[in-house]
Short mmCIF file of C-alpha atoms and ligand atoms in Angstrom, two decimals:
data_model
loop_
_atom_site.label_atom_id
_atom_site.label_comp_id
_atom_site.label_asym_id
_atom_site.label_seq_id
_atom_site.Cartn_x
_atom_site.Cartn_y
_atom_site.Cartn_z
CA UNK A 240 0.00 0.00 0.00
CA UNK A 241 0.88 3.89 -0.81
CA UNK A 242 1.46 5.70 1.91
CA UNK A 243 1.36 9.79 1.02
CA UNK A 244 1.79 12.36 3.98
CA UNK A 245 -0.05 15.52 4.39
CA UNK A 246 3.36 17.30 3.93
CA UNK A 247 4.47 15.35 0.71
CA UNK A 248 0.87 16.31 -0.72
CA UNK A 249 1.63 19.95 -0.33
CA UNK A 250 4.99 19.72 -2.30
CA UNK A 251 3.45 18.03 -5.25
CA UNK A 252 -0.25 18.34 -5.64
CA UNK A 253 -0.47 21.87 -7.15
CA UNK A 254 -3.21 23.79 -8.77
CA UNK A 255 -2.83 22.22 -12.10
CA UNK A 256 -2.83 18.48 -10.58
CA UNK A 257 -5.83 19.79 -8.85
CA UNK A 258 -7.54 21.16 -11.24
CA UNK A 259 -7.14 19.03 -14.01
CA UNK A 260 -8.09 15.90 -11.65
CA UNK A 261 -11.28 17.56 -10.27
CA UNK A 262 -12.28 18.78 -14.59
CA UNK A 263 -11.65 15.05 -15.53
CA UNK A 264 -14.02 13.77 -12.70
CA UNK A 265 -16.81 16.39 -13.18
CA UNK A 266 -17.03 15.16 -16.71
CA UNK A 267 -17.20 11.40 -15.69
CA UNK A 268 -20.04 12.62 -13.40
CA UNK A 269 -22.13 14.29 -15.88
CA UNK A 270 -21.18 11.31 -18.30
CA UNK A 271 -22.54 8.77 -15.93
CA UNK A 272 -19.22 7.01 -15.66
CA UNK A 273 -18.56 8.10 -11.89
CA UNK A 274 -20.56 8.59 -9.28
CA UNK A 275 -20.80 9.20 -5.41
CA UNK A 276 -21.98 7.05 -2.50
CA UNK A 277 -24.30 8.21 0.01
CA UNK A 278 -22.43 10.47 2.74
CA UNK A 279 -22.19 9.46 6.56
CA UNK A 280 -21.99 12.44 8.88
CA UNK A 281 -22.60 11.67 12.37
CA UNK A 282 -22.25 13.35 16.03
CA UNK A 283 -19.78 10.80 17.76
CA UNK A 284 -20.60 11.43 20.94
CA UNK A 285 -17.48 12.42 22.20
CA UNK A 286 -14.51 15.78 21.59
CA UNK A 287 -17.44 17.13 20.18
CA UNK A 288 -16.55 15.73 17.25
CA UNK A 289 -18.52 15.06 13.60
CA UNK A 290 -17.49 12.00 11.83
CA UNK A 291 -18.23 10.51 8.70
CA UNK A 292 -17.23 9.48 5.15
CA UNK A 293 -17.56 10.37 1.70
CA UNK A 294 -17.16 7.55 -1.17
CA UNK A 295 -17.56 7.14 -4.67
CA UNK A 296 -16.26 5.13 -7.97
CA UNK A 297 -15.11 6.52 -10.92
CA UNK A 298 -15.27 4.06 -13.60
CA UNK A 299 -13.42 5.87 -16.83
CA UNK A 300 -10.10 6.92 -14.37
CA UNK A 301 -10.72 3.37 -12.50
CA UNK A 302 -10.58 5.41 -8.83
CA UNK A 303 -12.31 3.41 -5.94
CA UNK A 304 -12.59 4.58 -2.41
CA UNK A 305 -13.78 6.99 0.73
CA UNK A 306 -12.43 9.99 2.10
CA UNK A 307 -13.23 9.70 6.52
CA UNK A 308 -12.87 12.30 8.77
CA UNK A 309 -14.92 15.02 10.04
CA UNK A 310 -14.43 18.46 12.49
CA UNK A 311 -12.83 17.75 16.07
CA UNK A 312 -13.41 21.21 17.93
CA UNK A 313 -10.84 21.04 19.89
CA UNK A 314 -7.91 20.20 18.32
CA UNK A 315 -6.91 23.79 17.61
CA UNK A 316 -5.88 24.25 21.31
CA UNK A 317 -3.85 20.98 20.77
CA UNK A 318 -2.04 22.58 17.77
CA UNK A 319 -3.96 20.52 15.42
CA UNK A 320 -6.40 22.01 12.46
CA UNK A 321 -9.84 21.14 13.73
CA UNK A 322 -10.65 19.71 10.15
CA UNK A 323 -8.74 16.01 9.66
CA UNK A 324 -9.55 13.74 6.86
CA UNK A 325 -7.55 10.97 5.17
CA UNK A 326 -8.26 9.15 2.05
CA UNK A 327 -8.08 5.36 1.34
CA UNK A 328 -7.67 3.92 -2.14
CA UNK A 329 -8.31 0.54 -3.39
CA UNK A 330 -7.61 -1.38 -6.75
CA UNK A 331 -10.93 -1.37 -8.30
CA UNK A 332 -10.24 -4.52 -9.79
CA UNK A 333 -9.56 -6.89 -6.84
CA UNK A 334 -10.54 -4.57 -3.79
CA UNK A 335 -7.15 -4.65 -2.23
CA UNK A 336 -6.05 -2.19 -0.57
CA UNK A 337 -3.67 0.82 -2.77
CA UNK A 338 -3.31 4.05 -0.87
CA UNK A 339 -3.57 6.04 2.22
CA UNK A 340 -3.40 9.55 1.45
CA UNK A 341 -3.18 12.86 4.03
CA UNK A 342 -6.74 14.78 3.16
CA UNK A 343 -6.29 18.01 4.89
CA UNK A 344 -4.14 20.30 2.30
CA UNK A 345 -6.19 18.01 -0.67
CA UNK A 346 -9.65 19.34 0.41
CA UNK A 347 -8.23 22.72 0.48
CA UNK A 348 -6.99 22.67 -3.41
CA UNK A 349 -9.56 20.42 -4.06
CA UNK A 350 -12.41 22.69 -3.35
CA UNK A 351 -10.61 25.47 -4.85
CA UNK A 352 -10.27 23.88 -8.26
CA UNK A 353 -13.73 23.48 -8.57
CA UNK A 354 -14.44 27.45 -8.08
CA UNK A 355 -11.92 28.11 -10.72
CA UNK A 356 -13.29 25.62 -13.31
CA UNK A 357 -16.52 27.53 -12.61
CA UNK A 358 -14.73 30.14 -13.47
CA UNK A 359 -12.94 29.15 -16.35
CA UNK A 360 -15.89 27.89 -18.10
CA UNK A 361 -18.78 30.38 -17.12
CA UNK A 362 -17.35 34.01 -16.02
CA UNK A 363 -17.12 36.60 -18.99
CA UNK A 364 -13.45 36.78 -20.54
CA UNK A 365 -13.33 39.92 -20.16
CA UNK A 366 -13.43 40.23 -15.74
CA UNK A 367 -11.23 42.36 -13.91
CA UNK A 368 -12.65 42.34 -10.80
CA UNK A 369 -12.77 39.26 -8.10
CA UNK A 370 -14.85 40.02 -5.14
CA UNK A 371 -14.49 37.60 -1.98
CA UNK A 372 -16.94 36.87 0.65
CA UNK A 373 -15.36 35.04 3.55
CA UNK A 374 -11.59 35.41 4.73
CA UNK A 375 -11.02 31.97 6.56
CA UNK A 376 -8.72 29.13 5.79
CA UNK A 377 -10.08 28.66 2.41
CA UNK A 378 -10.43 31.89 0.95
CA UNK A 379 -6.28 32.44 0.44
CA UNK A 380 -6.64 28.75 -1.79
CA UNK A 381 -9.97 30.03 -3.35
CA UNK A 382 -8.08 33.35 -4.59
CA UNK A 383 -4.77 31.79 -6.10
CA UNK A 384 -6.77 29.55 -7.68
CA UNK A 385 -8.98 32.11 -8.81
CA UNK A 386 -6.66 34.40 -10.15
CA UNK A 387 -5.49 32.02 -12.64
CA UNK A 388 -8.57 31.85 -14.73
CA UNK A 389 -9.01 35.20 -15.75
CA UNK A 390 -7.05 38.50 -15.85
CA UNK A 391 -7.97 39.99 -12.83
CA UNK A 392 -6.60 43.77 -12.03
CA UNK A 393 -8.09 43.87 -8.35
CA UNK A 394 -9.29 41.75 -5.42
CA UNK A 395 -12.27 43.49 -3.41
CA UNK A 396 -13.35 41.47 -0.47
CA UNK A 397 -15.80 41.59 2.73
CA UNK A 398 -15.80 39.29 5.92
CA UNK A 399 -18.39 39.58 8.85
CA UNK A 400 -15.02 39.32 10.67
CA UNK A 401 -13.08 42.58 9.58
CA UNK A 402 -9.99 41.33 11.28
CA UNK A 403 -9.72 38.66 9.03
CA UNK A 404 -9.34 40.30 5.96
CA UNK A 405 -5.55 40.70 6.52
CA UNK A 406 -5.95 37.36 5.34
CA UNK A 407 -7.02 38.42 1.62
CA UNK A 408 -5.12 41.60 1.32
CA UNK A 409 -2.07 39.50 1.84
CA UNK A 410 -2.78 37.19 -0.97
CA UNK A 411 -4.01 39.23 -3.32
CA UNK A 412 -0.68 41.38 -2.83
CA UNK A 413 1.41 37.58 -2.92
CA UNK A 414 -0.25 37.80 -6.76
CA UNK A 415 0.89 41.28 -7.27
CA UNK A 416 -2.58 42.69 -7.32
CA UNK A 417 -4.24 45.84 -4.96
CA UNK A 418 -7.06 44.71 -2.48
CA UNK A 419 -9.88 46.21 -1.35
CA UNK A 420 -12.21 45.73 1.63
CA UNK A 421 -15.29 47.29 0.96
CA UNK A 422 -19.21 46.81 1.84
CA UNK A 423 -21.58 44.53 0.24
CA UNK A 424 -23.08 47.17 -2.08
CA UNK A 425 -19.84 48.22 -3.92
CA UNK A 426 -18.59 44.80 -3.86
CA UNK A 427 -22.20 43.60 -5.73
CA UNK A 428 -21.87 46.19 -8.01
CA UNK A 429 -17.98 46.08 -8.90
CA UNK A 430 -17.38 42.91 -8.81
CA UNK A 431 -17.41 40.44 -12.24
CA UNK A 432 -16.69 37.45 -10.40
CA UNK A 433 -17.86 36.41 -6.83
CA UNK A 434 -16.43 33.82 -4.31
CA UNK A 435 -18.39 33.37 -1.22
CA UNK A 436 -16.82 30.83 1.27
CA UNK A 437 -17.75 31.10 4.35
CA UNK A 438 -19.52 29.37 7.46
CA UNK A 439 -22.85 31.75 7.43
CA UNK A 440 -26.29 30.13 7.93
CA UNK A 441 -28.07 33.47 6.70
CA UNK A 442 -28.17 35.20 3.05
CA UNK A 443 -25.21 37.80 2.98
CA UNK A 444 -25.73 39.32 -0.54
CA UNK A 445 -28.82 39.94 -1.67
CA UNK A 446 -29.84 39.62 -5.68
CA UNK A 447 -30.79 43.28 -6.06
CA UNK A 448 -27.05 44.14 -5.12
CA UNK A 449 -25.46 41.84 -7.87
CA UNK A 450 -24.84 43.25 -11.56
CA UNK A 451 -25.56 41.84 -14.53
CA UNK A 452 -23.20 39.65 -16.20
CA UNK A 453 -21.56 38.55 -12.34
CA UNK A 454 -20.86 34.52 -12.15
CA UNK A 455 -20.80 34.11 -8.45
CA UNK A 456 -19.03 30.55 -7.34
CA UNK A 457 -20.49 29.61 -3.77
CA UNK A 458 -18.66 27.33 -1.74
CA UNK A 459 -19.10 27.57 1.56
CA UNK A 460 -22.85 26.02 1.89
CA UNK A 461 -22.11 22.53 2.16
CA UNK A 462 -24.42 21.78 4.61
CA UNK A 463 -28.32 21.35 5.57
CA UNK A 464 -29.24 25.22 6.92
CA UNK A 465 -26.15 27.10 5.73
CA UNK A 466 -26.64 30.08 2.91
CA UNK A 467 -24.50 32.53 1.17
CA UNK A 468 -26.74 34.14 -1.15
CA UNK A 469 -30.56 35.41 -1.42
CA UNK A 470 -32.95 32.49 -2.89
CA UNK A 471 -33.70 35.09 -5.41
CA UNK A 472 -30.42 35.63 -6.74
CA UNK A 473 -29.91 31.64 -6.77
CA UNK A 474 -33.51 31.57 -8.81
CA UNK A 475 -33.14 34.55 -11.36
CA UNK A 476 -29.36 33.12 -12.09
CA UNK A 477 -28.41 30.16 -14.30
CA UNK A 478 -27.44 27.82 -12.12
CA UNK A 479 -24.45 24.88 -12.29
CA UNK A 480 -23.03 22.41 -9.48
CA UNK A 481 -20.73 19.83 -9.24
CA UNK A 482 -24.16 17.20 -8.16
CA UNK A 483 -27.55 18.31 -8.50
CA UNK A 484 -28.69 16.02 -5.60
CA UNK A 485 -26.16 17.89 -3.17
CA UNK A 486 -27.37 20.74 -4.15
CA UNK A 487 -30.91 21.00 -3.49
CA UNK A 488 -30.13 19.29 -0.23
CA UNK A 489 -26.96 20.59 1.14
CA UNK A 490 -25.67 23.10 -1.40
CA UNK A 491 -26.57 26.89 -1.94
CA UNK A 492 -29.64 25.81 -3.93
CA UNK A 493 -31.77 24.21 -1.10
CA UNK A 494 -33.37 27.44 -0.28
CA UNK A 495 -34.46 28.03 -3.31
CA UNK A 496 -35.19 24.56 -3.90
CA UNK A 497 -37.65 24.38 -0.67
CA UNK A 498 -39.48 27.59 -1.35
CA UNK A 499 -40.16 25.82 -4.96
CA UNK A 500 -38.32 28.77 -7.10
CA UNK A 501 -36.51 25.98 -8.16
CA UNK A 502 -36.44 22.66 -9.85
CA UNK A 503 -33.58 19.75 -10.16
CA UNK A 504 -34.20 20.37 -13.62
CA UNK A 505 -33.03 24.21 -13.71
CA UNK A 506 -29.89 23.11 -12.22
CA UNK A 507 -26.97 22.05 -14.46
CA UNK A 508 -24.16 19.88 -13.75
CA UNK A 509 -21.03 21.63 -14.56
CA UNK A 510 -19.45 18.70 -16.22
CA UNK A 511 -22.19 18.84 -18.99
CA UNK A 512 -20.16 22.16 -19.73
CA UNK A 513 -17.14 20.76 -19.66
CA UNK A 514 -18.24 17.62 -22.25
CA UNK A 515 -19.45 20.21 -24.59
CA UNK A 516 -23.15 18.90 -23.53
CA UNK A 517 -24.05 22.71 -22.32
CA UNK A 518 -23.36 26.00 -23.58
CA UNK A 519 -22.64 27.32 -20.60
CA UNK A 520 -23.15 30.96 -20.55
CA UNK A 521 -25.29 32.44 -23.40
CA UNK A 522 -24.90 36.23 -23.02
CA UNK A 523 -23.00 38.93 -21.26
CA UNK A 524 -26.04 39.91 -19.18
CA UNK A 525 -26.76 36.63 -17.65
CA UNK A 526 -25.68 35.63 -14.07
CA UNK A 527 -24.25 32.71 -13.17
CA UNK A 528 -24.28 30.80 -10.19
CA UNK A 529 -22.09 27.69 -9.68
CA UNK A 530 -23.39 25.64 -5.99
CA UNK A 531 -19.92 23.75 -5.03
CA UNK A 532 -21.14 21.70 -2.42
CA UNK A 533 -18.26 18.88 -2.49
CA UNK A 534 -18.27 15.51 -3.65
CA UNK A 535 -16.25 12.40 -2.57
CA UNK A 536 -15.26 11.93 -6.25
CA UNK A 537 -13.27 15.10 -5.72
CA UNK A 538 -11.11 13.97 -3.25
CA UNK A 539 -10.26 10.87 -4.18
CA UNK A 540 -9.31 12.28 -7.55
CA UNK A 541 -6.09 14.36 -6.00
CA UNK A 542 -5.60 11.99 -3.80
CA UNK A 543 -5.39 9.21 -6.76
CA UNK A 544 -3.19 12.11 -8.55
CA UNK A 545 -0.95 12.40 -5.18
CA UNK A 546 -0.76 8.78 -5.17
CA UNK A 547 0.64 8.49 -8.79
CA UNK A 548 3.11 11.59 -8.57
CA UNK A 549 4.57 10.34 -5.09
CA UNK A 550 5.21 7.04 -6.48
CA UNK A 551 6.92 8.42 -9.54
CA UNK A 552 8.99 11.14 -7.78
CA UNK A 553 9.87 8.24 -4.80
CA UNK A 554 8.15 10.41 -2.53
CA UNK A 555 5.64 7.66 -1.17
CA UNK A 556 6.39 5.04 1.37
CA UNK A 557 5.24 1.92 0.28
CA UNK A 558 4.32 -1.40 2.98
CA UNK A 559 2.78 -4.94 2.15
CA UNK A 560 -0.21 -5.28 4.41
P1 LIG B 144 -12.89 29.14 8.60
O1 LIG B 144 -13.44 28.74 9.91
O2 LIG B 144 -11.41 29.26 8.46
O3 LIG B 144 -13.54 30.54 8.14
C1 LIG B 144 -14.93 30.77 8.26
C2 LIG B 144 -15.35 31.97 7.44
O4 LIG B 144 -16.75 32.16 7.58
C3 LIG B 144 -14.72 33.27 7.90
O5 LIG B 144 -14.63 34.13 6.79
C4 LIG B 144 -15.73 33.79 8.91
O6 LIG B 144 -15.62 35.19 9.12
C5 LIG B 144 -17.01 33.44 8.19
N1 LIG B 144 -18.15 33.29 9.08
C6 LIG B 144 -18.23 32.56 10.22
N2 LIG B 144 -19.47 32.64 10.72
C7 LIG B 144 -20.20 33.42 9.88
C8 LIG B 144 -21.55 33.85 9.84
N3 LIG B 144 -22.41 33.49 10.78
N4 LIG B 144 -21.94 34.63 8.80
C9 LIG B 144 -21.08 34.99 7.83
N5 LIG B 144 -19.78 34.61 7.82
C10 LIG B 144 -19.36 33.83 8.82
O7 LIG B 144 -13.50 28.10 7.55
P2 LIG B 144 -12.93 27.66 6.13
O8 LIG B 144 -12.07 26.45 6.30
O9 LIG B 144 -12.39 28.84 5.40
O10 LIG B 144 -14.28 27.15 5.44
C11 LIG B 144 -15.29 28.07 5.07
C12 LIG B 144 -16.54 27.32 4.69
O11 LIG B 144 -16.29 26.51 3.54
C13 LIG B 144 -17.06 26.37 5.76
O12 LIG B 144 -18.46 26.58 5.89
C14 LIG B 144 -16.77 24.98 5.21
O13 LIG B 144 -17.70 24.04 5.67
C15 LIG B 144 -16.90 25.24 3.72
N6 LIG B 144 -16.19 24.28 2.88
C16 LIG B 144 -16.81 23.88 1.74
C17 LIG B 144 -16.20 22.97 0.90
C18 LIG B 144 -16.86 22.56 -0.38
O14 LIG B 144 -16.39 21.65 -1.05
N7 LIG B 144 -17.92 23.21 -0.79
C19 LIG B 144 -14.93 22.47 1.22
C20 LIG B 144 -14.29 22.93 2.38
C21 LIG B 144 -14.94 23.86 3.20
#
């Protein structure tokens, strides 16, 4: 078995490994030839802690197995990140058991390649301006990865926690590019692409404050209750995610979903754009949404990737079980 450690995913798993891993699996997805598992998310009973895996098989890149973990509360004060996760390979064709794989750093990139495919494929060519919502852990990966996609000129940015938007100026100076922090008006109305990523459980821009022509990728809503943006927005926008049945139940769309401004059927999987399958964008004017709730196919895509480029570079540790 592979073993690959957290810190040996950081030196080789970068955002083109990421990215083209999580484009390849989105496309398997909307072609039917991969596909995820019901998730397990359960309160342990004790740290606190939330526990649970995600699985999934992806037929066409022959990638079997679960990503487990969950949210431990207290391991910050323990110098630990309070998010763990690990993935677990195995050959599809006997079962056996092919890789363990460090899942912390991979969710990170992970999630952050799927924001910029959004963006790669649905925001006009033309955007200069990346507005962020949310300033936590994720947001710095969100940005770089962001950045790449288009030719951005400025980074504008709000957090309900002002002190944390050190976080964004930093990396948006890191890419050689001003920052802004501004309030939710100017950053509706200047902004030509929109990340939200954050941990909020109530709307935090409203549709009458976006412009025209804005693709907004949220990412933080990944959960039953949580919302970004105003149903509204979410039903007078085109809408894409990585699985429609995430996200009417856990993604950005549920809102709009459960007030019935919304149907599975308005709601396109982002992959179909990527096979060619789905124009996409049709005009200058029209907003786009894409709901990046995270799938298990995701991670066990880098972590497959991480797998094969440790092994090649003789970066992986390898033990007969
Ligand atoms: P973090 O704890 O480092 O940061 C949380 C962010 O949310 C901060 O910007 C904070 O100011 C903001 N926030 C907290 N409470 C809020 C509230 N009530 N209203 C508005 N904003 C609030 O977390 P992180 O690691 O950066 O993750 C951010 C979010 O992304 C989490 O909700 C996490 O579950 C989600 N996430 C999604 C995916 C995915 O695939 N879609 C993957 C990883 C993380």
């Amino acid at each position: 078995m592979i073993i690959v450690k957290e810190e040996t995913c950081r030196e080789i798993v970068g955002r083109d490994e990421a990215f083209e891993a999580v484009q390849n699996v989105f496309a398997a997805m909307a072609a039917g030839d991969a596909y995820n598992f019901p998730v397990i998310r359960e309160a342990i009973g004790h740290a606190d802690a939330l526990y649970g895996f995600k699985s999934g098989f992806d037929r066409a890149g022959l990638v079997l197995g679960l990503k487990s973990g969950g949210y431990w509360p207290g391991n910050e004060a323990k110098g630990l990140t309070n998010h763990q996760s690990t993935v677990f390979l195995f050959d599809a064709d006997t079962g056996q058991p092919k890789a363990m794989v460090g899942g912390n750093y991979l969710t990170a990139v992970r999630t952050a390649a799927a924001s910029s495919i959004s963006i790669k494929h649905l925001s006009r060519p033309e955007s200069k301006v990346l507005g962020m919502i949310g300033a936590g852990f994720q947001s710095a990966f969100q940005m770089r990865a962001a950045l790449e996609q288009r030719e951005f000129e400025k980074v504008i940015g709000w957090n309900l926690h002002p002190e944390m938007l050190s976080r964004l100026d930093e990396t948006a100076r890191e890419a050689g590019l001003p920052f802004e922090a501004v309030d939710l008006d100017r950053l509706g109305a200047e902004a030509d692409v929109i990340i939200s990523i954050t941990s909020s459980f109530d709307p935090i821009i409203m549709s009458a404050q976006v412009s025209a022509g804005t693709h907004l990728a949220c990412m933080g809503t990944d959960t039953a209750g949580k919302q970004e943006v105003d149903a509204n927005l979410v039903a007078s926008a085109t809408v894409f995610t990585d699985e429609v049945a995430q996200s009417v139940s856990i993604g950005e769309a549920q809102h709009a979903f459960s007030q019935g401004l919304i149907s599975e059927q308005n709601i396109v999987p982002i992959g179909a754009v990527i096979n060619g399958d789905h124009k996409g964008r049709t005009s200058a004017d029209e907003i786009t949404l894409f709901d990046g709730t995270g799938v298990g196919l995701q991670d066990l895509a880098v972590a497959s990737a991480a797998a094969d480029l440790a092994l090649k570079q003789g970066k992986a540790s390898v033990i007969d079980l």
